[in-house]
XYZ file of C-alpha atoms in Angstrom:
514
model
C 101.055 135.897 23.152
C 101.167 138.465 26.052
C 98.031 140.696 26.771
C 98.453 143.907 28.324
C 97.198 143.676 32.271
C 94.349 146.198 32.984
C 94.309 148.351 35.741
C 91.747 147.033 37.777
C 92.491 143.510 37.652
C 95.936 144.381 38.515
C 94.435 146.170 41.437
C 92.491 143.127 42.373
C 95.405 140.554 41.784
C 97.566 142.478 44.303
C 94.479 142.835 46.876
C 94.512 138.963 46.525
C 98.042 138.806 46.939
C 98.155 140.913 50.300
C 95.237 138.679 51.392
C 97.268 135.636 51.039
C 100.287 137.222 52.446
C 99.181 138.248 55.673
C 97.131 134.801 56.135
C 100.548 132.932 55.697
C 102.143 135.641 58.205
C 99.052 135.085 60.567
C 100.262 131.325 60.683
C 103.509 131.829 61.258
C 103.009 133.980 63.973
C 100.396 131.671 65.386
C 102.913 128.670 65.117
C 105.733 130.547 67.273
C 103.556 132.389 69.459
C 101.267 129.514 70.825
C 103.378 126.369 70.306
C 100.742 123.938 70.324
C 102.678 121.059 69.429
C 102.437 118.524 65.855
C 98.795 120.478 65.731
C 100.229 123.494 64.734
C 102.237 121.771 61.773
C 99.043 120.241 60.554
C 97.687 123.684 60.388
C 99.972 125.077 57.741
C 99.851 121.827 55.932
C 96.434 121.732 55.521
C 96.451 125.579 54.391
C 98.795 125.250 51.781
C 96.891 122.474 50.778
C 93.715 124.808 51.174
C 95.055 127.494 49.548
C 96.443 125.447 46.766
C 93.046 123.719 45.837
C 90.701 126.813 46.067
C 93.811 128.735 43.851
C 92.473 126.115 41.310
C 88.839 126.158 41.950
C 88.502 130.160 41.925
C 90.527 130.915 38.941
C 88.826 128.236 36.727
C 85.310 129.282 38.023
C 86.148 133.621 37.447
C 88.789 133.133 34.467
C 87.259 130.466 32.326
C 86.931 133.052 29.454
C 90.549 133.598 29.942
C 91.660 129.834 29.530
C 89.315 129.398 26.230
C 91.408 132.009 24.940
C 94.319 130.446 25.768
C 93.446 127.115 24.219
C 91.418 128.578 21.138
C 93.489 131.773 20.383
C 97.166 131.123 22.118
C 96.606 134.546 24.040
C 97.759 134.751 27.717
C 96.774 136.981 30.443
C 99.659 138.207 31.720
C 97.921 138.954 35.229
C 96.753 135.302 35.053
C 100.172 134.509 34.962
C 100.891 136.209 37.994
C 97.818 134.765 39.661
C 98.874 131.104 38.884
C 102.324 131.401 40.083
C 101.673 133.469 43.114
C 98.785 131.489 44.405
C 101.076 128.109 43.563
C 103.945 129.335 44.874
C 101.988 130.620 47.970
C 100.126 127.268 48.642
C 103.939 125.480 48.128
C 105.477 127.911 50.524
C 102.734 127.172 53.090
C 102.976 123.730 52.725
C 106.522 123.476 53.148
C 106.474 125.673 55.996
C 104.255 123.150 57.643
C 105.939 120.575 57.139
C 109.546 121.890 58.449
C 107.543 123.177 61.444
C 105.670 119.377 62.068
C 109.547 118.165 61.660
C 111.170 120.606 64.223
C 108.317 120.208 66.657
C 108.425 116.294 66.663
C 111.941 116.224 66.974
C 111.877 119.293 69.885
C 109.082 117.004 71.518
C 111.160 113.852 71.707
C 114.021 115.797 73.255
C 111.613 116.863 75.910
C 110.021 113.376 76.266
C 113.946 111.870 76.954
C 114.698 114.990 79.284
C 111.291 114.334 81.140
C 112.301 110.039 81.518
C 115.824 111.076 82.644
C 114.209 113.598 85.178
C 111.927 110.753 86.086
C 114.441 108.134 86.842
C 116.075 111.226 89.081
C 113.633 111.842 91.214
C 113.053 107.927 91.784
C 116.694 107.392 93.249
C 116.453 110.929 95.539
C 112.592 109.286 96.487
C 114.465 105.932 97.355
C 117.527 107.918 99.197
C 114.752 109.830 101.141
C 112.956 106.793 101.980
C 116.222 104.922 103.384
C 117.416 108.142 105.541
C 114.324 108.548 106.908
C 114.614 104.370 107.950
C 117.677 104.991 109.391
C 116.541 107.931 111.308
C 113.467 105.691 112.726
C 116.086 103.340 113.537
C 118.328 105.303 115.366
C 115.142 106.650 117.633
C 113.984 103.167 118.413
C 117.871 102.663 119.710
C 118.131 105.450 121.304
C 114.578 104.845 122.883
C 116.270 101.108 123.958
C 118.977 102.958 125.653
C 116.437 104.719 127.818
C 114.712 101.453 128.839
C 117.716 100.046 129.380
C 117.895 100.528 133.316
C 114.172 99.377 133.353
C 114.549 96.345 131.446
C 117.756 95.342 133.796
C 116.012 95.836 136.233
C 113.033 93.724 135.460
C 115.553 90.842 134.698
C 117.119 90.962 138.104
C 114.197 90.184 139.586
C 113.294 87.351 137.663
C 116.737 85.809 138.080
C 116.067 86.496 141.770
C 113.136 84.351 141.486
C 114.855 81.169 139.287
C 117.379 81.327 141.544
C 115.630 81.390 144.902
C 112.620 78.595 144.136
C 115.428 76.467 142.083
C 117.772 76.376 145.548
C 114.620 76.030 147.426
C 114.045 73.169 145.297
C 117.528 71.537 145.758
C 116.813 71.543 149.442
C 116.774 68.073 150.758
C 114.021 68.743 153.130
C 111.563 69.641 150.170
C 108.175 67.747 150.097
C 106.710 66.897 146.590
C 103.822 69.540 146.426
C 106.399 72.169 147.531
C 108.992 71.001 144.512
C 105.963 71.178 142.446
C 105.195 74.610 143.433
C 108.739 75.925 143.107
C 109.090 74.602 139.315
C 105.840 76.325 138.451
C 107.155 78.950 140.167
C 110.281 79.186 138.261
C 108.523 78.582 134.754
C 106.439 81.540 135.332
C 109.128 83.811 135.948
C 111.026 82.155 132.648
C 107.966 82.829 130.717
C 107.886 86.607 132.206
C 111.602 87.332 130.807
C 110.430 85.326 126.757
C 107.750 88.293 127.235
C 109.803 90.686 128.082
C 112.781 89.959 125.439
C 109.856 89.453 122.864
C 109.102 93.207 123.120
C 112.126 94.299 123.200
C 113.293 92.483 120.070
C 110.206 93.449 118.429
C 110.634 97.162 119.438
C 114.548 97.446 118.830
C 114.531 95.748 115.489
C 114.666 96.741 112.148
C 111.205 97.460 110.474
C 110.489 94.903 107.678
C 108.177 97.188 106.169
C 105.399 94.435 106.211
C 102.258 95.577 107.898
C 99.832 92.985 109.421
C 96.629 92.843 111.338
C 97.369 93.979 114.731
C 95.206 95.244 117.946
C 96.928 98.376 118.821
C 95.494 97.901 122.576
C 97.907 94.782 122.393
C 100.683 96.778 121.073
C 100.018 99.144 123.905
C 99.902 96.645 126.850
C 103.523 94.985 124.735
C 105.083 98.700 125.099
C 103.673 99.583 128.542
C 104.966 96.118 129.818
C 108.669 97.545 129.121
C 108.473 100.921 131.152
C 105.861 100.181 133.846
C 107.863 98.537 136.605
C 110.490 101.512 135.892
C 107.708 104.433 135.961
C 106.541 102.681 138.962
C 109.296 102.930 140.867
C 109.406 106.783 140.261
C 105.670 107.568 141.514
C 103.861 107.202 138.472
C 100.609 105.707 138.934
C 99.131 104.217 135.637
C 95.416 104.417 134.811
C 94.124 101.670 131.773
C 90.850 102.864 130.057
C 91.617 100.790 127.094
C 88.628 99.363 125.581
C 89.262 96.124 122.891
C 89.659 97.669 119.067
C 89.317 95.598 115.570
C 92.747 94.222 114.132
C 94.110 96.757 111.939
C 96.779 96.741 109.141
C 99.905 98.138 110.521
C 103.919 97.800 111.399
C 103.818 96.823 114.609
C 107.334 97.890 115.566
C 107.028 101.407 114.607
C 103.445 101.633 116.186
C 104.949 100.711 119.409
C 107.780 103.139 118.722
C 105.182 105.740 118.904
C 103.264 104.730 121.995
C 106.800 105.034 123.717
C 107.642 107.787 122.880
C 104.524 109.526 124.244
C 104.973 107.056 127.393
C 108.252 108.662 127.514
C 107.408 111.905 127.131
C 104.501 111.961 129.651
C 106.876 110.181 132.283
C 109.381 113.047 131.757
C 106.332 115.916 131.915
C 105.433 114.511 135.343
C 108.836 115.402 136.728
C 108.520 117.431 139.966
C 104.700 117.110 139.667
C 103.253 115.996 143.072
C 100.228 114.437 141.154
C 101.449 111.643 138.633
C 99.252 110.137 136.807
C 99.506 108.649 132.940
C 96.007 107.596 131.277
C 95.630 105.448 128.384
C 92.542 105.389 126.675
C 91.230 103.844 123.392
C 88.323 103.936 121.248
C 86.740 103.767 117.718
C 85.337 106.721 115.200
C 82.727 105.056 113.364
C 84.154 102.508 111.309
C 86.819 104.235 109.712
C 89.199 105.223 112.541
C 90.692 103.638 115.866
C 92.461 105.800 118.425
C 94.851 105.239 121.253
C 95.351 108.452 123.966
C 98.438 108.814 126.212
C 97.089 111.693 128.713
C 99.120 112.821 131.610
C 98.701 115.206 134.628
C 102.116 117.158 133.723
C 103.721 120.690 133.362
C 101.978 121.090 129.990
C 102.975 122.632 126.757
C 103.118 126.546 126.173
C 100.600 127.462 123.134
C 103.156 128.923 121.459
C 105.550 125.611 121.193
C 102.282 123.585 120.578
C 102.929 124.349 116.576
C 106.427 123.156 116.474
C 106.600 119.857 118.721
C 106.440 118.163 115.454
C 109.642 119.616 113.883
C 112.776 118.037 114.077
C 115.268 118.572 116.415
C 113.107 120.662 118.088
C 112.910 120.444 122.366
C 111.836 121.945 125.295
C 114.315 119.399 127.505
C 117.559 119.808 128.542
C 119.435 123.374 127.586
C 116.497 124.122 125.621
C 113.972 123.917 128.741
C 113.181 126.924 131.099
C 115.470 127.941 133.812
C 114.526 126.557 137.067
C 112.299 124.158 135.038
C 112.433 120.417 136.296
C 112.719 119.943 132.531
C 116.545 120.709 132.435
C 117.727 117.363 133.814
C 115.931 115.345 130.798
C 117.711 114.421 127.951
C 116.009 115.092 124.659
C 116.893 114.465 120.686
C 114.420 116.767 119.389
C 113.538 113.998 116.949
C 111.195 111.612 118.720
C 107.924 112.964 117.669
C 108.636 114.474 114.164
C 109.790 110.417 113.606
C 106.436 109.752 115.332
C 104.961 112.174 112.830
C 106.069 110.348 110.147
C 105.195 106.852 110.592
C 101.637 108.117 111.638
C 101.603 109.948 108.429
C 103.005 106.456 106.686
C 100.495 104.468 108.029
C 97.726 107.037 106.745
C 97.066 108.248 110.364
C 97.990 111.473 112.118
C 98.781 112.522 115.723
C 96.338 115.141 117.838
C 97.692 117.233 120.732
C 95.846 118.630 123.569
C 98.117 120.593 126.138
C 97.027 123.211 129.118
C 100.581 124.599 130.810
C 100.734 123.208 134.352
C 97.343 120.878 133.758
C 99.075 118.248 131.467
C 99.084 117.320 127.926
C 97.361 114.335 125.899
C 98.714 112.928 122.738
C 96.527 110.471 120.514
C 97.498 108.247 117.644
C 94.357 108.146 115.317
C 94.791 105.031 112.529
C 92.604 104.298 109.794
C 90.709 101.107 110.391
C 92.237 98.565 107.404
C 91.273 95.131 107.842
C 93.223 92.196 105.867
C 95.180 89.003 106.372
C 98.821 88.714 107.653
C 100.816 85.943 107.085
C 100.683 82.644 108.265
C 103.226 79.880 109.110
C 102.074 76.441 107.493
C 100.869 74.963 110.960
C 98.454 78.416 111.479
C 94.898 77.056 111.524
C 96.089 73.265 111.578
C 95.631 71.512 115.091
C 97.796 68.257 115.430
C 95.770 65.732 116.725
C 98.475 64.887 119.901
C 101.603 65.456 120.560
C 103.182 62.097 120.686
C 104.350 61.207 117.740
C 106.642 58.519 116.482
C 110.044 59.702 114.380
C 113.555 60.480 113.936
C 114.536 63.800 114.473
C 117.320 65.482 113.917
C 118.418 68.676 116.090
C 121.198 70.816 115.043
C 122.121 73.626 117.286
C 125.490 74.536 118.488
C 123.485 75.054 122.934
C 124.857 72.190 124.403
C 122.051 72.885 127.051
C 119.362 73.842 124.260
C 120.222 69.977 122.474
C 119.990 68.146 125.598
C 116.679 69.767 126.618
C 115.306 69.219 123.040
C 116.346 65.820 122.887
C 114.714 64.975 126.190
C 111.573 66.171 125.092
C 111.508 64.438 121.814
C 112.071 61.573 123.882
C 109.314 62.035 126.324
C 106.525 62.221 123.079
C 108.329 59.011 121.941
C 110.006 60.276 119.468
C 113.982 59.507 118.311
C 116.235 61.665 119.400
C 119.491 62.868 117.317
C 121.606 65.895 118.071
C 124.576 67.645 116.440
C 126.488 70.668 116.649
C 128.431 70.433 113.632
C 126.132 71.366 109.872
C 128.142 69.397 107.781
C 127.801 66.166 109.965
C 124.051 67.059 110.065
C 123.782 66.967 106.517
C 125.629 63.587 105.839
C 123.110 62.106 108.204
C 119.736 63.690 106.254
C 121.830 62.211 103.192
C 121.534 58.911 104.254
C 117.127 59.255 104.027
C 116.208 58.091 107.483
C 115.572 61.678 109.155
C 112.041 62.814 109.655
C 111.870 65.798 110.690
C 115.302 68.398 111.131
C 115.242 70.953 113.974
C 117.663 73.832 112.796
C 119.441 76.718 114.987
C 118.885 79.883 112.808
C 122.479 80.862 114.160
C 124.622 78.485 113.620
C 128.531 78.863 113.227
C 130.500 78.315 110.083
C 127.375 77.212 108.100
C 124.277 79.467 108.706
C 121.144 77.755 109.472
C 119.410 79.277 106.428
C 122.508 78.130 104.246
C 122.042 74.317 105.972
C 118.401 74.259 104.989
C 119.144 75.285 101.128
C 122.126 72.541 100.925
C 119.558 70.029 102.447
C 116.741 70.803 99.814
C 119.733 70.433 97.467
C 120.232 66.988 97.954
C 116.949 66.235 96.486
C 115.799 63.606 98.425
C 112.991 61.400 97.679
C 111.514 61.663 101.128
C 112.704 64.590 102.228
C 112.128 65.462 106.107
C 110.032 68.454 107.519
C 111.878 71.425 108.408
C 111.467 73.131 111.424
C 113.493 76.009 112.244
C 114.256 77.061 115.903
C 114.919 80.975 116.162
C 115.869 83.781 118.708
C 115.445 86.286 116.480
C 111.605 88.184 115.838
C 109.678 86.619 113.433
C 109.623 89.783 110.894
C 113.202 90.066 110.578
C 112.746 86.546 109.361
C 110.882 86.940 105.597
C 114.477 87.790 103.553
C 116.327 85.082 105.623
C 114.314 82.475 104.518
C 113.126 83.599 101.244
C 112.827 80.676 98.961
C 112.991 77.931 101.185
C 110.816 75.534 102.147
C 110.132 75.426 105.887
C 107.165 73.739 107.781
C 107.172 75.868 110.643
C 109.163 78.537 112.736
C 109.538 78.136 116.651
C 110.886 80.979 118.251
C 113.019 80.396 121.693
C 112.230 80.155 124.403
C 109.489 77.726 123.652
C 107.149 75.438 126.137
C 107.634 71.872 125.451
C 103.438 71.427 124.803
C 104.178 73.732 122.016
C 107.026 72.158 120.541
C 105.735 69.163 120.829
C 102.500 69.707 119.018
C 104.457 71.546 116.211
C 106.633 68.420 115.048
C 103.704 66.325 115.423
C 101.762 68.586 112.986
C 105.019 68.722 110.591
C 105.032 64.965 110.380
C 101.053 64.783 109.542
C 101.715 66.939 107.278
C 104.083 64.685 105.354
C 102.186 61.977 105.187
């Protein structure tokens, strides 16, 4: 039997209901407004459970006599029924809202996670594409600089060829004394070594970057780069002053750093056009124990102050059509990307380029690099000194150039070895398969079957006593990493080579097989 509800009890129950309703609205507002992730859902769940527990605890504590009446006399208070129903319903409602909110937030979190993963993949693809475009731009600028060097390099080679041709004809003269013949031969050898250095520097500079950094001397790179243009610039009246002190080796990509130095030198030479005093100064030094630097200064026209902040901007140039009227720079051709590429290379190495300039007095460009010590790639013979250049073994020579085969064969025979020369890779493979060859000399640039493919096929023979393998190449060593990947090569010999170094390499390879 239901008893009537006292008005005071009704007001208390209504007040408690309003407070509980406000609590529910508060939690809903927090969940909608704050969006704190999964924590909001757990707040609702815990709030619902708390209200359920509190409703039971408060009712048991405050209404013990009503429960006793229900048990003993069967009297039920309408207020108690309303209170219980409202409390349990409110707690259950909040609990379900929390669960639904939590499930919704988890689903939203998963969708956001998938979207972030897709965005990351897209960004990585864009970064790789940007790196490739940057590498292409750097290489294009390298080739443009090589075009600038062409005249000077051709001049140097013509001088070398004049020496070689002249001394060889003098040596062929029947009236020459033996000591004069020896002198002429030494002159020819020196000219050939000079040509080799120029070619190696040019190939290193013009070749695509391998991305591999090695311990290099910044001063050595500057000297090698200067050798490419010094002769040409001197004919134009430029005086060089070298104030470079030795620097510790640091990790760097040699061809890219050489590109920066070459750009500095070319820009300095352009700035000297029409100047009475034409001096280019190279200096080097160390900033404490953290940085090394190389400075190229000139006594040229200088850079206006309003342009100093723009010189690293792509396609900005003060040369050619962009130069002031009546300026000697009008006759100079500029791409506007040289310094921007140099700036990018320096930043990629963790360095920077500092510029000082005074209009009418000259400019100085300083390349600053972090001092990073490290170990470079070592060929198998690095650090190993063969005991002698005389050897006893059968050497197979695979090269498509007849003169190279002949001179290498003579060199092998002069050292006491047996030489077998081949121009055909298949013929060479059949000879190797007989298992009586001690060393194989392979030219990488072979027709039909490239040298790297020949080495791979030779190693697939799985011989019981395989021959040592030495690569002969005219390529830059930094470009061989991919071509020779996975192949067992005992030594790499760069063409042109000196016979003494060549024989030492063969002796070392033979010693390594024993």
